[in-house]
Amino acid sequence: MKVNALPVDPGPAAWNDILAPRRPCPALDSTIQADVVVVGAGFAGLSAAQRLQDLGVQRVVLLEAKALAEGPAGRNSGFMIDLPHELNSDGYTAKSGAQARAIRLNRLGIGYAAELAERYGLSRSAFHQGGRMTGAATEAGAKHLEQYAQQLAAQNEPFTPVTGDQLQAITGGDFYRQGLYTPGAAMIQPAEFVRGIAQGMVQAGVQLYEHTPVLEFSRTGNTWSLKTPQGQVNAGQVILAVNGHVQSFGHYPKRLLHVFTYASMTRALSDQELRVLGGQDYWGMLPADPMGTTVRKDHRRIVIRNHATLNQNLQTTPGDMRRAARLQDKSLAARFPSLQARDFEYRWGGRLCLSINSVHAFGELEANLYSACCQNGLGTAKGMLSGLMAADLVVQGSTPELEEFQAGQSPKALVPDPFLSLGAKATLRYKEWRAGVEL
Ligand SMILES: Cc1cc2nc3c(=O)[nH]c(=O)nc-3n(C[C@H](O)[C@H](O)[C@H](O)COP(=O)(O)OP(=O)(O)OC[C@H]3O[C@@H](n4cnc5c(N)ncnc54)[C@H](O)[C@@H]3O)c2cc1C
C-alpha cells in the first residue's frame, strides 16, 4: 500500500529555529529489523517509542518524515492542558459529560511528559508545570469564564479568579479585564521539549531516523515492511503516530477533520522595548472564547496564535496564511500598542486533526498495526497520552488505564464535500467574528 500524501508544513518552525542548531539523526539508508516501528516523531510517536523502551522492547525504531521539531509538535503554542479544551465546541467544557475521565487521562499524558522532562534533565523553559491562565477581554468572554468556573466547581476542580489589575501586572497592558487560573497545566517550549526527550531516548537506545518518510507499507505473514526513500524496516508491530496523516495510510477515510491553525512570533525584543512593554518575563494566556487568540511571552519574544481553516487535502493555502497574518497583526496591536506588524520575525501554520465527536483515532487497525492519532487540537497532552497507551496496547494488551482510554467511541463519519468544507468555513468565520475583540 502506498502512502498517498506526505506532510507539508507551511512557514518556518520558529520555536526550533530560535534554538541552537543541532545535528539531526541520520536518514535510514539500509534494510533493518525492528521489534516495533513507530512512524512520526511528534508527541505521540516520541511517547510511544519511549514507553516501548521502558517496557523492555529491545529494538524500537522511530521514523520521522522531516527533521525533528519541524512538524506540528515543534510549531504549537506549547500549552499542555489537563482540562477539556475542545476547538469544535462552543465553550471549554467537553460535550460528552465524560469530563472527569478526560481530565484523568490528560493528566496521565502530562504526568508522563513531566517524568521524561525530569529523567532527561530538561530546563524549566522546555517544560514547566505552572498551571494555565485564561483571560477575557470582553463581556462575552467574561461570561464564558463564569460558565467555565461553574463547570469546574461542579467537577470539584480548583480554580482562582484573577482580576484585571493582576492580569495587568502579568501582561503589562490593560487588554484583559478578567481571568481564571487553574493549576495542573504545563507550558513547554515545544521544540526544546521535543528535542530534549528525543535526545534522551536516542542515548537510551531508541533508533531515530529523521528525513525518513514512510512511502509504502505491506505485510507478509507476521512481518510488516515499511519502505522509505533509501531503506526499509521490517518489524513485527507498527504504531502510526502521524496524527491526521493516518488517513494518508488509508485509515479513517472521511472521518477526520484536517484543521490548520496559525501563529506569528516577534524578533527578540531589546531591553528598552521590554521595559516599555512591562509585565512579567514569561507568561501565557489562553483566550476565554475558544476561537480567540492565544498569547505567549517567552522572555524576549511574543507569540500570537489564532485563526483556523479546514483543509481536507492536508495543505493550507497562501490566502489562509495571509488572512492569519492580518488577524495576528491586529491582535498584536490590540494587546501591545508599542509593537507593530513589522516586529514579527516568523509566520507559520500547522496541522491539527479533529473528529466531529471529539474522540481519538486509536487502536489496532489490522493485525499488529496500531493507530495513536487524532488529538483534537490538544496534542501536547493527548499525544503524549495516546503514544503511551499505544505502547501499552502493543506490549501489555490490557491495563486499567487502557480500558478507560478505549472506552469511548471512534470518529464518526463526516458529511461529504463540498458541504463539509463550505459549512466549516462559514462556521469558523462566524465563530471568529463572534469572538470579536477576543481575537
Ligand atoms: C500554531 C499551533 C498551535 C498549537 N497550540 C497547541 C497548544 O498550545 N497545545 C496543544 O496541546 N496543542 C497545540 N497545537 C496542536 C499540536 O501541535 C498537535 O495536536 C500535536 O502536534 C499532535 O501531536 P501528534 O504527535 O499526534 O502529531 P504531530 O505532532 O503532527 O506528529 C506527527 C509526525 O508524523 C510525521 N509524519 C507524517 N507522515 C509521515 C510519514 N509518512 N512518514 C514518517 N513520518 C510522518 C510528521 O512529520 C509529524 O512530525 C497547536 C498546533 C499549531 C499548528
PDB file of N, CA and C and ligand atoms in Angstrom, residues 3 5-7 9 39-45 63-67 70-81 212-215 241-245 249 260-263 286 294 305 348-353 372-383 386, ligand 1:
ATOM      1  N   VAL A   3       1.622   5.242   0.618  1.00  0.00           N
ATOM      2  CA  VAL A   3       1.170   6.365   1.453  1.00  0.00           C
ATOM      3  C   VAL A   3       0.855   7.500   0.486  1.00  0.00           C
ATOM      4  N   ALA A   5      -0.038  10.764   0.785  1.00  0.00           N
ATOM      5  CA  ALA A   5       0.358  12.175   0.973  1.00  0.00           C
ATOM      6  C   ALA A   5       1.368  12.269   2.108  1.00  0.00           C
ATOM      7  N   LEU A   6       2.358  13.123   1.912  1.00  0.00           N
ATOM      8  CA  LEU A   6       3.357  13.365   2.958  1.00  0.00           C
ATOM      9  C   LEU A   6       3.100  14.740   3.575  1.00  0.00           C
ATOM     10  N   PRO A   7       3.577  14.961   4.790  1.00  0.00           N
ATOM     11  CA  PRO A   7       3.273  16.233   5.463  1.00  0.00           C
ATOM     12  C   PRO A   7       3.902  17.444   4.775  1.00  0.00           C
ATOM     13  N   ASP A   9       4.423  21.406   5.814  1.00  0.00           N
ATOM     14  CA  ASP A   9       4.299  22.327   6.949  1.00  0.00           C
ATOM     15  C   ASP A   9       4.578  23.750   6.469  1.00  0.00           C
ATOM     16  N   VAL A  39       5.907   5.320  13.586  1.00  0.00           N
ATOM     17  CA  VAL A  39       6.003   6.272  12.475  1.00  0.00           C
ATOM     18  C   VAL A  39       5.509   7.637  12.961  1.00  0.00           C
ATOM     19  N   GLY A  40       6.388   8.654  12.869  1.00  0.00           N
ATOM     20  CA  GLY A  40       6.040  10.010  13.293  1.00  0.00           C
ATOM     21  C   GLY A  40       6.671  10.338  14.632  1.00  0.00           C
ATOM     22  N   ALA A  41       7.538  11.361  14.649  1.00  0.00           N
ATOM     23  CA  ALA A  41       8.203  11.730  15.914  1.00  0.00           C
ATOM     24  C   ALA A  41       7.628  13.017  16.476  1.00  0.00           C
ATOM     25  N   GLY A  42       6.288  13.065  16.564  1.00  0.00           N
ATOM     26  CA  GLY A  42       5.636  14.137  17.329  1.00  0.00           C
ATOM     27  C   GLY A  42       5.464  13.652  18.765  1.00  0.00           C
ATOM     28  N   PHE A  43       4.520  14.264  19.483  1.00  0.00           N
ATOM     29  CA  PHE A  43       4.326  13.881  20.888  1.00  0.00           C
ATOM     30  C   PHE A  43       3.950  12.404  21.007  1.00  0.00           C
ATOM     31  N   ALA A  44       3.014  11.973  20.128  1.00  0.00           N
ATOM     32  CA  ALA A  44       2.529  10.593  20.231  1.00  0.00           C
ATOM     33  C   ALA A  44       3.654   9.605  19.908  1.00  0.00           C
ATOM     34  N   GLY A  45       4.424   9.895  18.852  1.00  0.00           N
ATOM     35  CA  GLY A  45       5.479   8.965  18.442  1.00  0.00           C
ATOM     36  C   GLY A  45       6.603   8.888  19.461  1.00  0.00           C
ATOM     37  N   LEU A  63      10.597   6.552  12.997  1.00  0.00           N
ATOM     38  CA  LEU A  63      10.841   7.164  11.681  1.00  0.00           C
ATOM     39  C   LEU A  63      10.109   8.504  11.593  1.00  0.00           C
ATOM     40  N   GLU A  64      10.811   9.542  11.206  1.00  0.00           N
ATOM     41  CA  GLU A  64      10.201  10.868  11.070  1.00  0.00           C
ATOM     42  C   GLU A  64      10.452  11.394   9.651  1.00  0.00           C
ATOM     43  N   ALA A  65       9.364  11.859   9.021  1.00  0.00           N
ATOM     44  CA  ALA A  65       9.467  12.330   7.633  1.00  0.00           C
ATOM     45  C   ALA A  65      10.370  13.555   7.512  1.00  0.00           C
ATOM     46  N   LYS A  66      10.300  14.437   8.515  1.00  0.00           N
ATOM     47  CA  LYS A  66      11.050  15.709   8.456  1.00  0.00           C
ATOM     48  C   LYS A  66      12.190  15.673   9.462  1.00  0.00           C
ATOM     49  N   ALA A  67      12.772  16.859   9.712  1.00  0.00           N
ATOM     50  CA  ALA A  67      13.694  16.967  10.846  1.00  0.00           C
ATOM     51  C   ALA A  67      12.845  17.049  12.111  1.00  0.00           C
ATOM     52  N   GLU A  70      10.247  19.994  13.419  1.00  0.00           N
ATOM     53  CA  GLU A  70       9.845  20.853  12.299  1.00  0.00           C
ATOM     54  C   GLU A  70       8.347  20.721  12.016  1.00  0.00           C
ATOM     55  N   GLY A  71       7.737  19.614  12.462  1.00  0.00           N
ATOM     56  CA  GLY A  71       6.303  19.389  12.238  1.00  0.00           C
ATOM     57  C   GLY A  71       5.477  20.041  13.336  1.00  0.00           C
ATOM     58  N   PRO A  72       4.161  19.718  13.405  1.00  0.00           N
ATOM     59  CA  PRO A  72       3.282  20.360  14.388  1.00  0.00           C
ATOM     60  C   PRO A  72       3.801  20.274  15.826  1.00  0.00           C
ATOM     61  N   ALA A  73       4.502  19.190  16.173  1.00  0.00           N
ATOM     62  CA  ALA A  73       4.976  19.067  17.564  1.00  0.00           C
ATOM     63  C   ALA A  73       5.955  20.176  17.920  1.00  0.00           C
ATOM     64  N   GLY A  74       6.623  20.735  16.926  1.00  0.00           N
ATOM     65  CA  GLY A  74       7.565  21.822  17.220  1.00  0.00           C
ATOM     66  C   GLY A  74       7.028  23.181  16.841  1.00  0.00           C
ATOM     67  N   ARG A  75       5.774  23.252  16.394  1.00  0.00           N
ATOM     68  CA  ARG A  75       5.272  24.559  15.940  1.00  0.00           C
ATOM     69  C   ARG A  75       3.968  24.947  16.635  1.00  0.00           C
ATOM     70  N   ASN A  76       3.728  24.402  17.820  1.00  0.00           N
ATOM     71  CA  ASN A  76       2.485  24.753  18.534  1.00  0.00           C
ATOM     72  C   ASN A  76       2.753  25.830  19.588  1.00  0.00           C
ATOM     73  N   SER A  77       1.697  26.193  20.338  1.00  0.00           N
ATOM     74  CA  SER A  77       1.852  27.269  21.326  1.00  0.00           C
ATOM     75  C   SER A  77       2.341  26.759  22.668  1.00  0.00           C
ATOM     76  N   GLY A  78       2.415  25.448  22.818  1.00  0.00           N
ATOM     77  CA  GLY A  78       3.078  24.889  23.991  1.00  0.00           C
ATOM     78  C   GLY A  78       2.250  24.824  25.264  1.00  0.00           C
ATOM     79  N   PHE A  79       0.916  24.899  25.154  1.00  0.00           N
ATOM     80  CA  PHE A  79       0.087  24.741  26.354  1.00  0.00           C
ATOM     81  C   PHE A  79      -0.303  23.277  26.481  1.00  0.00           C
ATOM     82  N   MET A  80       0.183  22.645  27.516  1.00  0.00           N
ATOM     83  CA  MET A  80      -0.119  21.228  27.767  1.00  0.00           C
ATOM     84  C   MET A  80      -1.247  21.221  28.783  1.00  0.00           C
ATOM     85  N   ILE A  81      -2.456  21.024  28.309  1.00  0.00           N
ATOM     86  CA  ILE A  81      -3.628  21.343  29.134  1.00  0.00           C
ATOM     87  C   ILE A  81      -4.314  20.079  29.635  1.00  0.00           C
ATOM     88  N   THR A 212      13.062  10.697   7.005  1.00  0.00           N
ATOM     89  CA  THR A 212      12.793   9.326   6.561  1.00  0.00           C
ATOM     90  C   THR A 212      11.284   9.086   6.481  1.00  0.00           C
ATOM     91  N   PRO A 213      10.639   9.621   5.452  1.00  0.00           N
ATOM     92  CA  PRO A 213       9.194   9.391   5.335  1.00  0.00           C
ATOM     93  C   PRO A 213       8.885   7.954   4.933  1.00  0.00           C
ATOM     94  N   VAL A 214       7.840   7.408   5.510  1.00  0.00           N
ATOM     95  CA  VAL A 214       7.372   6.091   5.067  1.00  0.00           C
ATOM     96  C   VAL A 214       6.558   6.313   3.793  1.00  0.00           C
ATOM     97  N   LEU A 215       6.950   5.608   2.721  1.00  0.00           N
ATOM     98  CA  LEU A 215       6.293   5.802   1.428  1.00  0.00           C
ATOM     99  C   LEU A 215       5.341   4.661   1.096  1.00  0.00           C
ATOM    100  N   ALA A 241       1.849   7.092  14.374  1.00  0.00           N
ATOM    101  CA  ALA A 241       1.679   8.250  15.267  1.00  0.00           C
ATOM    102  C   ALA A 241       1.809   9.503  14.409  1.00  0.00           C
ATOM    103  N   VAL A 242       1.012   9.545  13.354  1.00  0.00           N
ATOM    104  CA  VAL A 242       1.150  10.586  12.329  1.00  0.00           C
ATOM    105  C   VAL A 242      -0.033  11.556  12.340  1.00  0.00           C
ATOM    106  N   ASN A 243      -0.808  11.555  13.406  1.00  0.00           N
ATOM    107  CA  ASN A 243      -1.989  12.398  13.569  1.00  0.00           C
ATOM    108  C   ASN A 243      -2.864  12.312  12.300  1.00  0.00           C
ATOM    109  N   GLY A 244      -3.244  13.440  11.686  1.00  0.00           N
ATOM    110  CA  GLY A 244      -4.178  13.393  10.558  1.00  0.00           C
ATOM    111  C   GLY A 244      -3.675  12.583   9.375  1.00  0.00           C
ATOM    112  N   HIS A 245      -2.363  12.412   9.279  1.00  0.00           N
ATOM    113  CA  HIS A 245      -1.827  11.662   8.132  1.00  0.00           C
ATOM    114  C   HIS A 245      -2.099  10.161   8.224  1.00  0.00           C
ATOM    115  N   PHE A 249      -2.389   6.883   5.145  1.00  0.00           N
ATOM    116  CA  PHE A 249      -2.059   5.456   5.204  1.00  0.00           C
ATOM    117  C   PHE A 249      -3.302   4.609   4.929  1.00  0.00           C
ATOM    118  N   PHE A 260      -6.015  23.657   9.997  1.00  0.00           N
ATOM    119  CA  PHE A 260      -4.743  24.357  10.212  1.00  0.00           C
ATOM    120  C   PHE A 260      -5.003  25.518  11.158  1.00  0.00           C
ATOM    121  N   THR A 261      -4.049  25.751  12.053  1.00  0.00           N
ATOM    122  CA  THR A 261      -4.076  26.992  12.812  1.00  0.00           C
ATOM    123  C   THR A 261      -2.720  27.667  12.636  1.00  0.00           C
ATOM    124  N   TYR A 262      -2.638  28.960  13.020  1.00  0.00           N
ATOM    125  CA  TYR A 262      -1.536  29.797  12.544  1.00  0.00           C
ATOM    126  C   TYR A 262      -0.943  30.612  13.687  1.00  0.00           C
ATOM    127  N   ALA A 263       0.328  30.971  13.538  1.00  0.00           N
ATOM    128  CA  ALA A 263       0.977  31.755  14.592  1.00  0.00           C
ATOM    129  C   ALA A 263       2.024  32.692  14.004  1.00  0.00           C
ATOM    130  N   LEU A 286      -4.435  31.874  27.566  1.00  0.00           N
ATOM    131  CA  LEU A 286      -5.406  31.257  26.663  1.00  0.00           C
ATOM    132  C   LEU A 286      -6.634  32.152  26.591  1.00  0.00           C
ATOM    133  N   THR A 294      -4.481  33.009  21.381  1.00  0.00           N
ATOM    134  CA  THR A 294      -3.554  32.538  22.405  1.00  0.00           C
ATOM    135  C   THR A 294      -2.302  33.398  22.330  1.00  0.00           C
ATOM    136  N   ARG A 305      -1.179  33.274  18.467  1.00  0.00           N
ATOM    137  CA  ARG A 305      -1.813  32.230  17.641  1.00  0.00           C
ATOM    138  C   ARG A 305      -3.304  32.485  17.529  1.00  0.00           C
ATOM    139  N   TRP A 348       3.838  31.236  10.620  1.00  0.00           N
ATOM    140  CA  TRP A 348       3.726  29.834  10.205  1.00  0.00           C
ATOM    141  C   TRP A 348       2.328  29.291  10.462  1.00  0.00           C
ATOM    142  N   GLY A 349       2.094  28.115   9.923  1.00  0.00           N
ATOM    143  CA  GLY A 349       0.843  27.409  10.186  1.00  0.00           C
ATOM    144  C   GLY A 349       1.165  25.966  10.534  1.00  0.00           C
ATOM    145  N   GLY A 350       0.166  25.233  10.973  1.00  0.00           N
ATOM    146  CA  GLY A 350       0.402  23.829  11.302  1.00  0.00           C
ATOM    147  C   GLY A 350      -0.906  23.068  11.395  1.00  0.00           C
ATOM    148  N   ARG A 351      -0.783  21.764  11.214  1.00  0.00           N
ATOM    149  CA  ARG A 351      -1.961  20.879  11.163  1.00  0.00           C
ATOM    150  C   ARG A 351      -2.449  20.468  12.545  1.00  0.00           C
ATOM    151  N   LEU A 352      -3.767  20.394  12.642  1.00  0.00           N
ATOM    152  CA  LEU A 352      -4.416  19.715  13.760  1.00  0.00           C
ATOM    153  C   LEU A 352      -5.283  18.643  13.140  1.00  0.00           C
ATOM    154  N   CYS A 353      -5.642  17.675  13.936  1.00  0.00           N
ATOM    155  CA  CYS A 353      -6.606  16.681  13.451  1.00  0.00           C
ATOM    156  C   CYS A 353      -7.713  16.573  14.499  1.00  0.00           C
ATOM    157  N   ALA A 372      -2.242   5.791  16.862  1.00  0.00           N
ATOM    158  CA  ALA A 372      -2.265   6.666  18.051  1.00  0.00           C
ATOM    159  C   ALA A 372      -2.446   8.084  17.519  1.00  0.00           C
ATOM    160  N   CYS A 373      -3.599   8.333  16.906  1.00  0.00           N
ATOM    161  CA  CYS A 373      -3.782   9.565  16.130  1.00  0.00           C
ATOM    162  C   CYS A 373      -5.044  10.330  16.552  1.00  0.00           C
ATOM    163  N   CYS A 374      -5.187  11.520  15.977  1.00  0.00           N
ATOM    164  CA  CYS A 374      -6.330  12.429  16.129  1.00  0.00           C
ATOM    165  C   CYS A 374      -6.414  12.962  17.565  1.00  0.00           C
ATOM    166  N   GLN A 375      -5.659  14.028  17.810  1.00  0.00           N
ATOM    167  CA  GLN A 375      -5.542  14.554  19.187  1.00  0.00           C
ATOM    168  C   GLN A 375      -6.507  15.707  19.450  1.00  0.00           C
ATOM    169  N   ASN A 376      -7.363  16.005  18.518  1.00  0.00           N
ATOM    170  CA  ASN A 376      -8.401  17.023  18.729  1.00  0.00           C
ATOM    171  C   ASN A 376      -7.858  18.358  19.248  1.00  0.00           C
ATOM    172  N   GLY A 377      -6.731  18.769  18.669  1.00  0.00           N
ATOM    173  CA  GLY A 377      -6.206  20.113  18.939  1.00  0.00           C
ATOM    174  C   GLY A 377      -5.449  20.240  20.244  1.00  0.00           C
ATOM    175  N   LEU A 378      -5.407  19.179  21.018  1.00  0.00           N
ATOM    176  CA  LEU A 378      -4.753  19.242  22.339  1.00  0.00           C
ATOM    177  C   LEU A 378      -3.597  18.260  22.386  1.00  0.00           C
ATOM    178  N   GLY A 379      -2.848  18.217  21.275  1.00  0.00           N
ATOM    179  CA  GLY A 379      -1.912  17.109  21.081  1.00  0.00           C
ATOM    180  C   GLY A 379      -0.723  17.080  21.999  1.00  0.00           C
ATOM    181  N   THR A 380      -0.398  18.203  22.654  1.00  0.00           N
ATOM    182  CA  THR A 380       0.770  18.146  23.541  1.00  0.00           C
ATOM    183  C   THR A 380       0.490  17.170  24.685  1.00  0.00           C
ATOM    184  N   ALA A 381      -0.706  17.244  25.253  1.00  0.00           N
ATOM    185  CA  ALA A 381      -1.060  16.306  26.333  1.00  0.00           C
ATOM    186  C   ALA A 381      -1.628  14.999  25.771  1.00  0.00           C
ATOM    187  N   LYS A 382      -2.587  15.141  24.836  1.00  0.00           N
ATOM    188  CA  LYS A 382      -3.256  13.930  24.330  1.00  0.00           C
ATOM    189  C   LYS A 382      -2.318  13.090  23.469  1.00  0.00           C
ATOM    190  N   GLY A 383      -1.363  13.732  22.811  1.00  0.00           N
ATOM    191  CA  GLY A 383      -0.384  12.985  22.022  1.00  0.00           C
ATOM    192  C   GLY A 383       0.496  12.142  22.941  1.00  0.00           C
ATOM    193  N   SER A 386      -1.708   9.291  24.033  1.00  0.00           N
ATOM    194  CA  SER A 386      -2.055   8.222  23.094  1.00  0.00           C
ATOM    195  C   SER A 386      -0.829   7.403  22.714  1.00  0.00           C
TER     196      SER A 386
HETATM  197  C1  LIG B   1       0.132  27.013  15.671  1.00  0.00           C
HETATM  198  C2  LIG B   1      -0.279  25.822  16.518  1.00  0.00           C
HETATM  199  C3  LIG B   1      -0.523  25.990  17.873  1.00  0.00           C
HETATM  200  C4  LIG B   1      -0.890  24.883  18.659  1.00  0.00           C
HETATM  201  N1  LIG B   1      -1.002  25.053  20.005  1.00  0.00           N
HETATM  202  C5  LIG B   1      -1.217  23.965  20.786  1.00  0.00           C
HETATM  203  C6  LIG B   1      -1.205  24.092  22.208  1.00  0.00           C
HETATM  204  O1  LIG B   1      -0.942  25.162  22.776  1.00  0.00           O
HETATM  205  N2  LIG B   1      -1.484  22.984  22.942  1.00  0.00           N
HETATM  206  C7  LIG B   1      -1.732  21.765  22.362  1.00  0.00           C
HETATM  207  O2  LIG B   1      -1.972  20.797  23.073  1.00  0.00           O
HETATM  208  N3  LIG B   1      -1.706  21.619  21.024  1.00  0.00           N
HETATM  209  C8  LIG B   1      -1.452  22.674  20.232  1.00  0.00           C
HETATM  210  N4  LIG B   1      -1.385  22.517  18.871  1.00  0.00           N
HETATM  211  C9  LIG B   1      -1.647  21.181  18.307  1.00  0.00           C
HETATM  212  C10 LIG B   1      -0.477  20.219  18.478  1.00  0.00           C
HETATM  213  O3  LIG B   1       0.700  20.747  17.903  1.00  0.00           O
HETATM  214  C11 LIG B   1      -0.833  18.890  17.804  1.00  0.00           C
HETATM  215  O4  LIG B   1      -2.072  18.449  18.295  1.00  0.00           O
HETATM  216  C12 LIG B   1       0.247  17.850  18.096  1.00  0.00           C
HETATM  217  O5  LIG B   1       1.468  18.203  17.498  1.00  0.00           O
HETATM  218  C13 LIG B   1      -0.200  16.478  17.627  1.00  0.00           C
HETATM  219  O6  LIG B   1       0.771  15.562  18.077  1.00  0.00           O
HETATM  220  P1  LIG B   1       0.998  14.200  17.299  1.00  0.00           P
HETATM  221  O7  LIG B   1       2.233  13.589  17.831  1.00  0.00           O
HETATM  222  O8  LIG B   1      -0.244  13.400  17.309  1.00  0.00           O
HETATM  223  O9  LIG B   1       1.205  14.620  15.766  1.00  0.00           O
HETATM  224  P2  LIG B   1       2.316  15.534  15.101  1.00  0.00           P
HETATM  225  O10 LIG B   1       2.926  16.435  16.075  1.00  0.00           O
HETATM  226  O11 LIG B   1       1.667  16.089  13.875  1.00  0.00           O
HETATM  227  O12 LIG B   1       3.428  14.480  14.695  1.00  0.00           O
HETATM  228  C14 LIG B   1       3.226  13.572  13.642  1.00  0.00           C
HETATM  229  C15 LIG B   1       4.544  13.427  12.908  1.00  0.00           C
HETATM  230  O13 LIG B   1       4.351  12.425  11.913  1.00  0.00           O
HETATM  231  C16 LIG B   1       5.209  12.759  10.821  1.00  0.00           C
HETATM  232  N5  LIG B   1       4.737  12.036   9.630  1.00  0.00           N
HETATM  233  C17 LIG B   1       3.588  12.218   8.924  1.00  0.00           C
HETATM  234  N6  LIG B   1       3.556  11.369   7.875  1.00  0.00           N
HETATM  235  C18 LIG B   1       4.683  10.627   7.937  1.00  0.00           C
HETATM  236  C19 LIG B   1       5.224   9.592   7.128  1.00  0.00           C
HETATM  237  N7  LIG B   1       4.599   9.143   6.019  1.00  0.00           N
HETATM  238  N8  LIG B   1       6.425   9.058   7.482  1.00  0.00           N
HETATM  239  C20 LIG B   1       7.091   9.482   8.599  1.00  0.00           C
HETATM  240  N9  LIG B   1       6.626  10.481   9.378  1.00  0.00           N
HETATM  241  C21 LIG B   1       5.436  11.048   9.049  1.00  0.00           C
HETATM  242  C22 LIG B   1       5.063  14.263  10.716  1.00  0.00           C
HETATM  243  O14 LIG B   1       6.151  14.862  10.026  1.00  0.00           O
HETATM  244  C23 LIG B   1       4.989  14.683  12.188  1.00  0.00           C
HETATM  245  O15 LIG B   1       6.233  15.095  12.696  1.00  0.00           O
HETATM  246  C24 LIG B   1      -1.052  23.605  18.060  1.00  0.00           C
HETATM  247  C25 LIG B   1      -0.809  23.443  16.703  1.00  0.00           C
HETATM  248  C26 LIG B   1      -0.422  24.524  15.931  1.00  0.00           C
HETATM  249  C27 LIG B   1      -0.151  24.310  14.480  1.00  0.00           C
END
